Amino acid sequence: MKKFRYSLETVLNIKEQKQKMEKEKLALLISKYELQKNKLNEILIKINETIEKNEMNAMMGISAMNLKQFNLYLETLYEKYNEQNEILKTLENEIEKERRKLREVSKEKEALENLKEKKYEEYKYQSLLEQNSIIDEQISYKVARSTLGG
């Protein structure tokens, strides 16, 4: 009885490696996204702090030049906020593309695994038929020997 060998095993191994690589890419993108999200939150905190300082200074009476500097700084922070939002949107799109790739590779791998399982079931069935055939031959041989007086 020969051992079970799946003819598409190398293709399945390649799909498994590709799935692993896609998972790693996705994890890297998600960690980049989280890092950029933290930067966005830091910018928001700076904006809120600047607004609060600006309001406090306005109540205490601040020079027009200092008020202008606060406003310029605030505009710069809003620009950084918008840039950071764009970076996040880009990363979200990349993450979605990577998820689609991962789903596709996973489907292909799953199809190959299902085919392997079916082939293995066929192999087991054929093995059983071979074993039954061998047993039948042995029984026939013994019966024939005993009837011939052996």
mmCIF file with all atom_site columns, C-alpha atoms in Angstrom:
data_model
loop_
_atom_site.group_PDB
_atom_site.id
_atom_site.type_symbol
_atom_site.label_atom_id
_atom_site.label_alt_id
_atom_site.label_comp_id
_atom_site.label_asym_id
_atom_site.label_entity_id
_atom_site.label_seq_id
_atom_site.pdbx_PDB_ins_code
_atom_site.Cartn_x
_atom_site.Cartn_y
_atom_site.Cartn_z
_atom_site.occupancy
_atom_site.B_iso_or_equiv
_atom_site.pdbx_formal_charge
_atom_site.auth_seq_id
_atom_site.auth_comp_id
_atom_site.auth_asym_id
_atom_site.auth_atom_id
_atom_site.pdbx_PDB_model_num
ATOM 1   C CA . MET A 1 1   ? 0.000   0.000   0.000  1.00 0.00 ? 1   MET A CA 1
ATOM 2   C CA . LYS A 1 2   ? 1.541   3.281   -1.061 1.00 0.00 ? 2   LYS A CA 1
ATOM 3   C CA . LYS A 1 3   ? 1.479   6.315   1.196  1.00 0.00 ? 3   LYS A CA 1
ATOM 4   C CA . PHE A 1 4   ? -0.991  9.161   0.616  1.00 0.00 ? 4   PHE A CA 1
ATOM 5   C CA . ARG A 1 5   ? 0.518   11.970  -1.435 1.00 0.00 ? 5   ARG A CA 1
ATOM 6   C CA . TYR A 1 6   ? -1.395  15.099  -2.383 1.00 0.00 ? 6   TYR A CA 1
ATOM 7   C CA . SER A 1 7   ? -0.333  16.231  -5.842 1.00 0.00 ? 7   SER A CA 1
ATOM 8   C CA . LEU A 1 8   ? -1.055  19.901  -5.096 1.00 0.00 ? 8   LEU A CA 1
ATOM 9   C CA . GLU A 1 9   ? 0.826   19.937  -1.771 1.00 0.00 ? 9   GLU A CA 1
ATOM 10  C CA . THR A 1 10  ? 3.448   22.388  -3.063 1.00 0.00 ? 10  THR A CA 1
ATOM 11  C CA . VAL A 1 11  ? 0.724   24.755  -4.293 1.00 0.00 ? 11  VAL A CA 1
ATOM 12  C CA . LEU A 1 12  ? -0.991  24.489  -0.906 1.00 0.00 ? 12  LEU A CA 1
ATOM 13  C CA . ASN A 1 13  ? 2.304   25.252  0.858  1.00 0.00 ? 13  ASN A CA 1
ATOM 14  C CA . ILE A 1 14  ? 2.795   28.314  -1.352 1.00 0.00 ? 14  ILE A CA 1
ATOM 15  C CA . LYS A 1 15  ? -0.734  29.510  -0.538 1.00 0.00 ? 15  LYS A CA 1
ATOM 16  C CA . GLU A 1 16  ? -0.055  29.018  3.175  1.00 0.00 ? 16  GLU A CA 1
ATOM 17  C CA . GLN A 1 17  ? 3.129   31.077  2.919  1.00 0.00 ? 17  GLN A CA 1
ATOM 18  C CA . LYS A 1 18  ? 1.322   33.764  0.945  1.00 0.00 ? 18  LYS A CA 1
ATOM 19  C CA . GLN A 1 19  ? -1.480  33.849  3.539  1.00 0.00 ? 19  GLN A CA 1
ATOM 20  C CA . LYS A 1 20  ? 1.101   34.223  6.298  1.00 0.00 ? 20  LYS A CA 1
ATOM 21  C CA . MET A 1 21  ? 2.791   37.091  4.431  1.00 0.00 ? 21  MET A CA 1
ATOM 22  C CA . GLU A 1 22  ? -0.550  38.834  3.852  1.00 0.00 ? 22  GLU A CA 1
ATOM 23  C CA . LYS A 1 23  ? -1.379  38.510  7.553  1.00 0.00 ? 23  LYS A CA 1
ATOM 24  C CA . GLU A 1 24  ? 1.983   40.042  8.446  1.00 0.00 ? 24  GLU A CA 1
ATOM 25  C CA . LYS A 1 25  ? 1.435   42.902  5.990  1.00 0.00 ? 25  LYS A CA 1
ATOM 26  C CA . LEU A 1 26  ? -2.015  43.532  7.439  1.00 0.00 ? 26  LEU A CA 1
ATOM 27  C CA . ALA A 1 27  ? -0.668  43.521  10.997 1.00 0.00 ? 27  ALA A CA 1
ATOM 28  C CA . LEU A 1 28  ? 2.039   45.994  9.998  1.00 0.00 ? 28  LEU A CA 1
ATOM 29  C CA . LEU A 1 29  ? -0.501  48.294  8.332  1.00 0.00 ? 29  LEU A CA 1
ATOM 30  C CA . ILE A 1 30  ? -2.768  48.143  11.378 1.00 0.00 ? 30  ILE A CA 1
ATOM 31  C CA . SER A 1 31  ? 0.116   49.025  13.692 1.00 0.00 ? 31  SER A CA 1
ATOM 32  C CA . LYS A 1 32  ? 1.041   51.950  11.395 1.00 0.00 ? 32  LYS A CA 1
ATOM 33  C CA . TYR A 1 33  ? -2.601  53.040  11.478 1.00 0.00 ? 33  TYR A CA 1
ATOM 34  C CA . GLU A 1 34  ? -2.693  52.950  15.267 1.00 0.00 ? 34  GLU A CA 1
ATOM 35  C CA . LEU A 1 35  ? 0.529   54.958  15.452 1.00 0.00 ? 35  LEU A CA 1
ATOM 36  C CA . GLN A 1 36  ? -0.874  57.601  13.101 1.00 0.00 ? 36  GLN A CA 1
ATOM 37  C CA . LYS A 1 37  ? -4.141  57.632  15.032 1.00 0.00 ? 37  LYS A CA 1
ATOM 38  C CA . ASN A 1 38  ? -2.195  58.348  18.216 1.00 0.00 ? 38  ASN A CA 1
ATOM 39  C CA . LYS A 1 39  ? -0.457  61.229  16.446 1.00 0.00 ? 39  LYS A CA 1
ATOM 40  C CA . LEU A 1 40  ? -3.856  62.586  15.433 1.00 0.00 ? 40  LEU A CA 1
ATOM 41  C CA . ASN A 1 41  ? -5.029  62.405  19.047 1.00 0.00 ? 41  ASN A CA 1
ATOM 42  C CA . GLU A 1 42  ? -1.886  64.247  20.172 1.00 0.00 ? 42  GLU A CA 1
ATOM 43  C CA . ILE A 1 43  ? -2.617  66.996  17.656 1.00 0.00 ? 43  ILE A CA 1
ATOM 44  C CA . LEU A 1 44  ? -6.209  67.233  18.932 1.00 0.00 ? 44  LEU A CA 1
ATOM 45  C CA . ILE A 1 45  ? -4.939  67.568  22.486 1.00 0.00 ? 45  ILE A CA 1
ATOM 46  C CA . LYS A 1 46  ? -2.571  70.349  21.404 1.00 0.00 ? 46  LYS A CA 1
ATOM 47  C CA . ILE A 1 47  ? -5.413  72.123  19.594 1.00 0.00 ? 47  ILE A CA 1
ATOM 48  C CA . ASN A 1 48  ? -7.645  71.962  22.686 1.00 0.00 ? 48  ASN A CA 1
ATOM 49  C CA . GLU A 1 49  ? -4.833  73.140  24.950 1.00 0.00 ? 49  GLU A CA 1
ATOM 50  C CA . THR A 1 50  ? -4.053  76.031  22.596 1.00 0.00 ? 50  THR A CA 1
ATOM 51  C CA . ILE A 1 51  ? -7.696  77.072  22.429 1.00 0.00 ? 51  ILE A CA 1
ATOM 52  C CA . GLU A 1 52  ? -7.935  77.002  26.234 1.00 0.00 ? 52  GLU A CA 1
ATOM 53  C CA . LYS A 1 53  ? -4.730  79.054  26.589 1.00 0.00 ? 53  LYS A CA 1
ATOM 54  C CA . ASN A 1 54  ? -5.972  81.477  23.983 1.00 0.00 ? 54  ASN A CA 1
ATOM 55  C CA . GLU A 1 55  ? -9.283  81.921  25.814 1.00 0.00 ? 55  GLU A CA 1
ATOM 56  C CA . MET A 1 56  ? -7.510  82.426  29.153 1.00 0.00 ? 56  MET A CA 1
ATOM 57  C CA . ASN A 1 57  ? -5.129  84.949  27.645 1.00 0.00 ? 57  ASN A CA 1
ATOM 58  C CA . ALA A 1 58  ? -8.031  86.769  25.998 1.00 0.00 ? 58  ALA A CA 1
ATOM 59  C CA . MET A 1 59  ? -9.750  87.104  29.378 1.00 0.00 ? 59  MET A CA 1
ATOM 60  C CA . MET A 1 60  ? -6.560  88.445  30.978 1.00 0.00 ? 60  MET A CA 1
ATOM 61  C CA . GLY A 1 61  ? -5.934  90.802  28.160 1.00 0.00 ? 61  GLY A CA 1
ATOM 62  C CA . ILE A 1 62  ? -3.340  89.863  25.582 1.00 0.00 ? 62  ILE A CA 1
ATOM 63  C CA . SER A 1 63  ? -1.535  91.928  23.020 1.00 0.00 ? 63  SER A CA 1
ATOM 64  C CA . ALA A 1 64  ? -2.658  91.797  19.425 1.00 0.00 ? 64  ALA A CA 1
ATOM 65  C CA . MET A 1 65  ? 0.709   90.375  18.379 1.00 0.00 ? 65  MET A CA 1
ATOM 66  C CA . ASN A 1 66  ? 0.477   87.480  20.848 1.00 0.00 ? 66  ASN A CA 1
ATOM 67  C CA . LEU A 1 67  ? -3.108  86.853  19.780 1.00 0.00 ? 67  LEU A CA 1
ATOM 68  C CA . LYS A 1 68  ? -1.971  86.702  16.153 1.00 0.00 ? 68  LYS A CA 1
ATOM 69  C CA . GLN A 1 69  ? 0.805   84.239  17.086 1.00 0.00 ? 69  GLN A CA 1
ATOM 70  C CA . PHE A 1 70  ? -1.702  81.998  18.884 1.00 0.00 ? 70  PHE A CA 1
ATOM 71  C CA . ASN A 1 71  ? -3.978  82.082  15.855 1.00 0.00 ? 71  ASN A CA 1
ATOM 72  C CA . LEU A 1 72  ? -1.112  81.246  13.461 1.00 0.00 ? 72  LEU A CA 1
ATOM 73  C CA . TYR A 1 73  ? -0.063  78.373  15.706 1.00 0.00 ? 73  TYR A CA 1
ATOM 74  C CA . LEU A 1 74  ? -3.663  77.174  15.839 1.00 0.00 ? 74  LEU A CA 1
ATOM 75  C CA . GLU A 1 75  ? -3.917  77.296  12.038 1.00 0.00 ? 75  GLU A CA 1
ATOM 76  C CA . THR A 1 76  ? -0.715  75.256  11.797 1.00 0.00 ? 76  THR A CA 1
ATOM 77  C CA . LEU A 1 77  ? -2.164  72.674  14.166 1.00 0.00 ? 77  LEU A CA 1
ATOM 78  C CA . TYR A 1 78  ? -5.362  72.465  12.091 1.00 0.00 ? 78  TYR A CA 1
ATOM 79  C CA . GLU A 1 79  ? -3.268  71.929  8.954  1.00 0.00 ? 79  GLU A CA 1
ATOM 80  C CA . LYS A 1 80  ? -1.364  69.142  10.709 1.00 0.00 ? 80  LYS A CA 1
ATOM 81  C CA . TYR A 1 81  ? -4.709  67.691  11.826 1.00 0.00 ? 81  TYR A CA 1
ATOM 82  C CA . ASN A 1 82  ? -6.008  67.679  8.241  1.00 0.00 ? 82  ASN A CA 1
ATOM 83  C CA . GLU A 1 83  ? -2.777  66.131  6.940  1.00 0.00 ? 83  GLU A CA 1
ATOM 84  C CA . GLN A 1 84  ? -2.939  63.476  9.620  1.00 0.00 ? 84  GLN A CA 1
ATOM 85  C CA . ASN A 1 85  ? -6.552  62.745  8.700  1.00 0.00 ? 85  ASN A CA 1
ATOM 86  C CA . GLU A 1 86  ? -5.486  62.226  5.075  1.00 0.00 ? 86  GLU A CA 1
ATOM 87  C CA . ILE A 1 87  ? -2.728  59.871  6.180  1.00 0.00 ? 87  ILE A CA 1
ATOM 88  C CA . LEU A 1 88  ? -5.293  57.885  8.176  1.00 0.00 ? 88  LEU A CA 1
ATOM 89  C CA . LYS A 1 89  ? -7.684  57.701  5.219  1.00 0.00 ? 89  LYS A CA 1
ATOM 90  C CA . THR A 1 90  ? -4.870  56.455  2.992  1.00 0.00 ? 90  THR A CA 1
ATOM 91  C CA . LEU A 1 91  ? -3.928  53.818  5.541  1.00 0.00 ? 91  LEU A CA 1
ATOM 92  C CA . GLU A 1 92  ? -7.574  52.771  5.916  1.00 0.00 ? 92  GLU A CA 1
ATOM 93  C CA . ASN A 1 93  ? -7.733  52.212  2.144  1.00 0.00 ? 93  ASN A CA 1
ATOM 94  C CA . GLU A 1 94  ? -4.498  50.212  2.209  1.00 0.00 ? 94  GLU A CA 1
ATOM 95  C CA . ILE A 1 95  ? -5.798  48.122  5.107  1.00 0.00 ? 95  ILE A CA 1
ATOM 96  C CA . GLU A 1 96  ? -9.022  47.408  3.239  1.00 0.00 ? 96  GLU A CA 1
ATOM 97  C CA . LYS A 1 97  ? -7.085  46.362  0.107  1.00 0.00 ? 97  LYS A CA 1
ATOM 98  C CA . GLU A 1 98  ? -4.875  44.104  2.209  1.00 0.00 ? 98  GLU A CA 1
ATOM 99  C CA . ARG A 1 99  ? -7.919  42.547  3.870  1.00 0.00 ? 99  ARG A CA 1
ATOM 100 C CA . ARG A 1 100 ? -9.388  41.791  0.446  1.00 0.00 ? 100 ARG A CA 1
ATOM 101 C CA . LYS A 1 101 ? -6.100  40.174  -0.638 1.00 0.00 ? 101 LYS A CA 1
ATOM 102 C CA . LEU A 1 102 ? -6.007  38.131  2.550  1.00 0.00 ? 102 LEU A CA 1
ATOM 103 C CA . ARG A 1 103 ? -9.608  36.972  2.061  1.00 0.00 ? 103 ARG A CA 1
ATOM 104 C CA . GLU A 1 104 ? -8.825  35.942  -1.517 1.00 0.00 ? 104 GLU A CA 1
ATOM 105 C CA . VAL A 1 105 ? -5.700  34.004  -0.550 1.00 0.00 ? 105 VAL A CA 1
ATOM 106 C CA . SER A 1 106 ? -7.570  32.390  2.341  1.00 0.00 ? 106 SER A CA 1
ATOM 107 C CA . LYS A 1 107 ? -10.377 31.277  -0.002 1.00 0.00 ? 107 LYS A CA 1
ATOM 108 C CA . GLU A 1 108 ? -7.854  29.758  -2.421 1.00 0.00 ? 108 GLU A CA 1
ATOM 109 C CA . LYS A 1 109 ? -6.054  27.985  0.416  1.00 0.00 ? 109 LYS A CA 1
ATOM 110 C CA . GLU A 1 110 ? -9.324  26.714  1.855  1.00 0.00 ? 110 GLU A CA 1
ATOM 111 C CA . ALA A 1 111 ? -10.358 25.360  -1.549 1.00 0.00 ? 111 ALA A CA 1
ATOM 112 C CA . LEU A 1 112 ? -7.051  23.489  -1.826 1.00 0.00 ? 112 LEU A CA 1
ATOM 113 C CA . GLU A 1 113 ? -7.445  22.130  1.702  1.00 0.00 ? 113 GLU A CA 1
ATOM 114 C CA . ASN A 1 114 ? -10.965 20.930  0.920  1.00 0.00 ? 114 ASN A CA 1
ATOM 115 C CA . LEU A 1 115 ? -9.703  19.247  -2.232 1.00 0.00 ? 115 LEU A CA 1
ATOM 116 C CA . LYS A 1 116 ? -6.896  17.631  -0.231 1.00 0.00 ? 116 LYS A CA 1
ATOM 117 C CA . GLU A 1 117 ? -9.437  16.328  2.275  1.00 0.00 ? 117 GLU A CA 1
ATOM 118 C CA . LYS A 1 118 ? -11.561 14.853  -0.527 1.00 0.00 ? 118 LYS A CA 1
ATOM 119 C CA . LYS A 1 119 ? -8.499  13.238  -2.115 1.00 0.00 ? 119 LYS A CA 1
ATOM 120 C CA . TYR A 1 120 ? -7.547  11.787  1.256  1.00 0.00 ? 120 TYR A CA 1
ATOM 121 C CA . GLU A 1 121 ? -11.037 10.354  1.706  1.00 0.00 ? 121 GLU A CA 1
ATOM 122 C CA . GLU A 1 122 ? -10.758 8.777   -1.776 1.00 0.00 ? 122 GLU A CA 1
ATOM 123 C CA . TYR A 1 123 ? -7.350  7.387   -0.822 1.00 0.00 ? 123 TYR A CA 1
ATOM 124 C CA . LYS A 1 124 ? -8.768  5.841   2.354  1.00 0.00 ? 124 LYS A CA 1
ATOM 125 C CA . TYR A 1 125 ? -11.645 4.333   0.376  1.00 0.00 ? 125 TYR A CA 1
ATOM 126 C CA . GLN A 1 126 ? -9.298  2.886   -2.249 1.00 0.00 ? 126 GLN A CA 1
ATOM 127 C CA . SER A 1 127 ? -7.053  1.522   0.514  1.00 0.00 ? 127 SER A CA 1
ATOM 128 C CA . LEU A 1 128 ? -10.030 -0.176  2.093  1.00 0.00 ? 128 LEU A CA 1
ATOM 129 C CA . LEU A 1 129 ? -11.006 -1.704  -1.264 1.00 0.00 ? 129 LEU A CA 1
ATOM 130 C CA . GLU A 1 130 ? -7.447  -2.972  -1.765 1.00 0.00 ? 130 GLU A CA 1
ATOM 131 C CA . GLN A 1 131 ? -7.365  -4.477  1.720  1.00 0.00 ? 131 GLN A CA 1
ATOM 132 C CA . ASN A 1 132 ? -10.716 -6.167  1.142  1.00 0.00 ? 132 ASN A CA 1
ATOM 133 C CA . SER A 1 133 ? -9.480  -7.508  -2.178 1.00 0.00 ? 133 SER A CA 1
ATOM 134 C CA . ILE A 1 134 ? -6.353  -8.929  -0.543 1.00 0.00 ? 134 ILE A CA 1
ATOM 135 C CA . ILE A 1 135 ? -8.443  -10.510 2.215  1.00 0.00 ? 135 ILE A CA 1
ATOM 136 C CA . ASP A 1 136 ? -10.811 -12.000 -0.382 1.00 0.00 ? 136 ASP A CA 1
ATOM 137 C CA . GLU A 1 137 ? -7.849  -13.451 -2.298 1.00 0.00 ? 137 GLU A CA 1
ATOM 138 C CA . GLN A 1 138 ? -6.426  -14.993 0.868  1.00 0.00 ? 138 GLN A CA 1
ATOM 139 C CA . ILE A 1 139 ? -9.780  -16.496 1.797  1.00 0.00 ? 139 ILE A CA 1
ATOM 140 C CA . SER A 1 140 ? -10.252 -17.827 -1.744 1.00 0.00 ? 140 SER A CA 1
ATOM 141 C CA . TYR A 1 141 ? -6.779  -19.337 -1.657 1.00 0.00 ? 141 TYR A CA 1
ATOM 142 C CA . LYS A 1 142 ? -7.417  -21.013 1.698  1.00 0.00 ? 142 LYS A CA 1
ATOM 143 C CA . VAL A 1 143 ? -10.802 -22.309 0.548  1.00 0.00 ? 143 VAL A CA 1
ATOM 144 C CA . ALA A 1 144 ? -9.321  -23.621 -2.684 1.00 0.00 ? 144 ALA A CA 1
ATOM 145 C CA . ARG A 1 145 ? -6.459  -25.302 -0.826 1.00 0.00 ? 145 ARG A CA 1
ATOM 146 C CA . SER A 1 146 ? -8.794  -26.899 1.665  1.00 0.00 ? 146 SER A CA 1
ATOM 147 C CA . THR A 1 147 ? -11.142 -28.215 -1.036 1.00 0.00 ? 147 THR A CA 1
ATOM 148 C CA . LEU A 1 148 ? -8.236  -29.689 -2.976 1.00 0.00 ? 148 LEU A CA 1
ATOM 149 C CA . GLY A 1 149 ? -7.192  -31.515 0.125  1.00 0.00 ? 149 GLY A CA 1
ATOM 150 C CA . GLY A 1 150 ? -4.261  -29.363 1.014  1.00 0.00 ? 150 GLY A CA 1
#
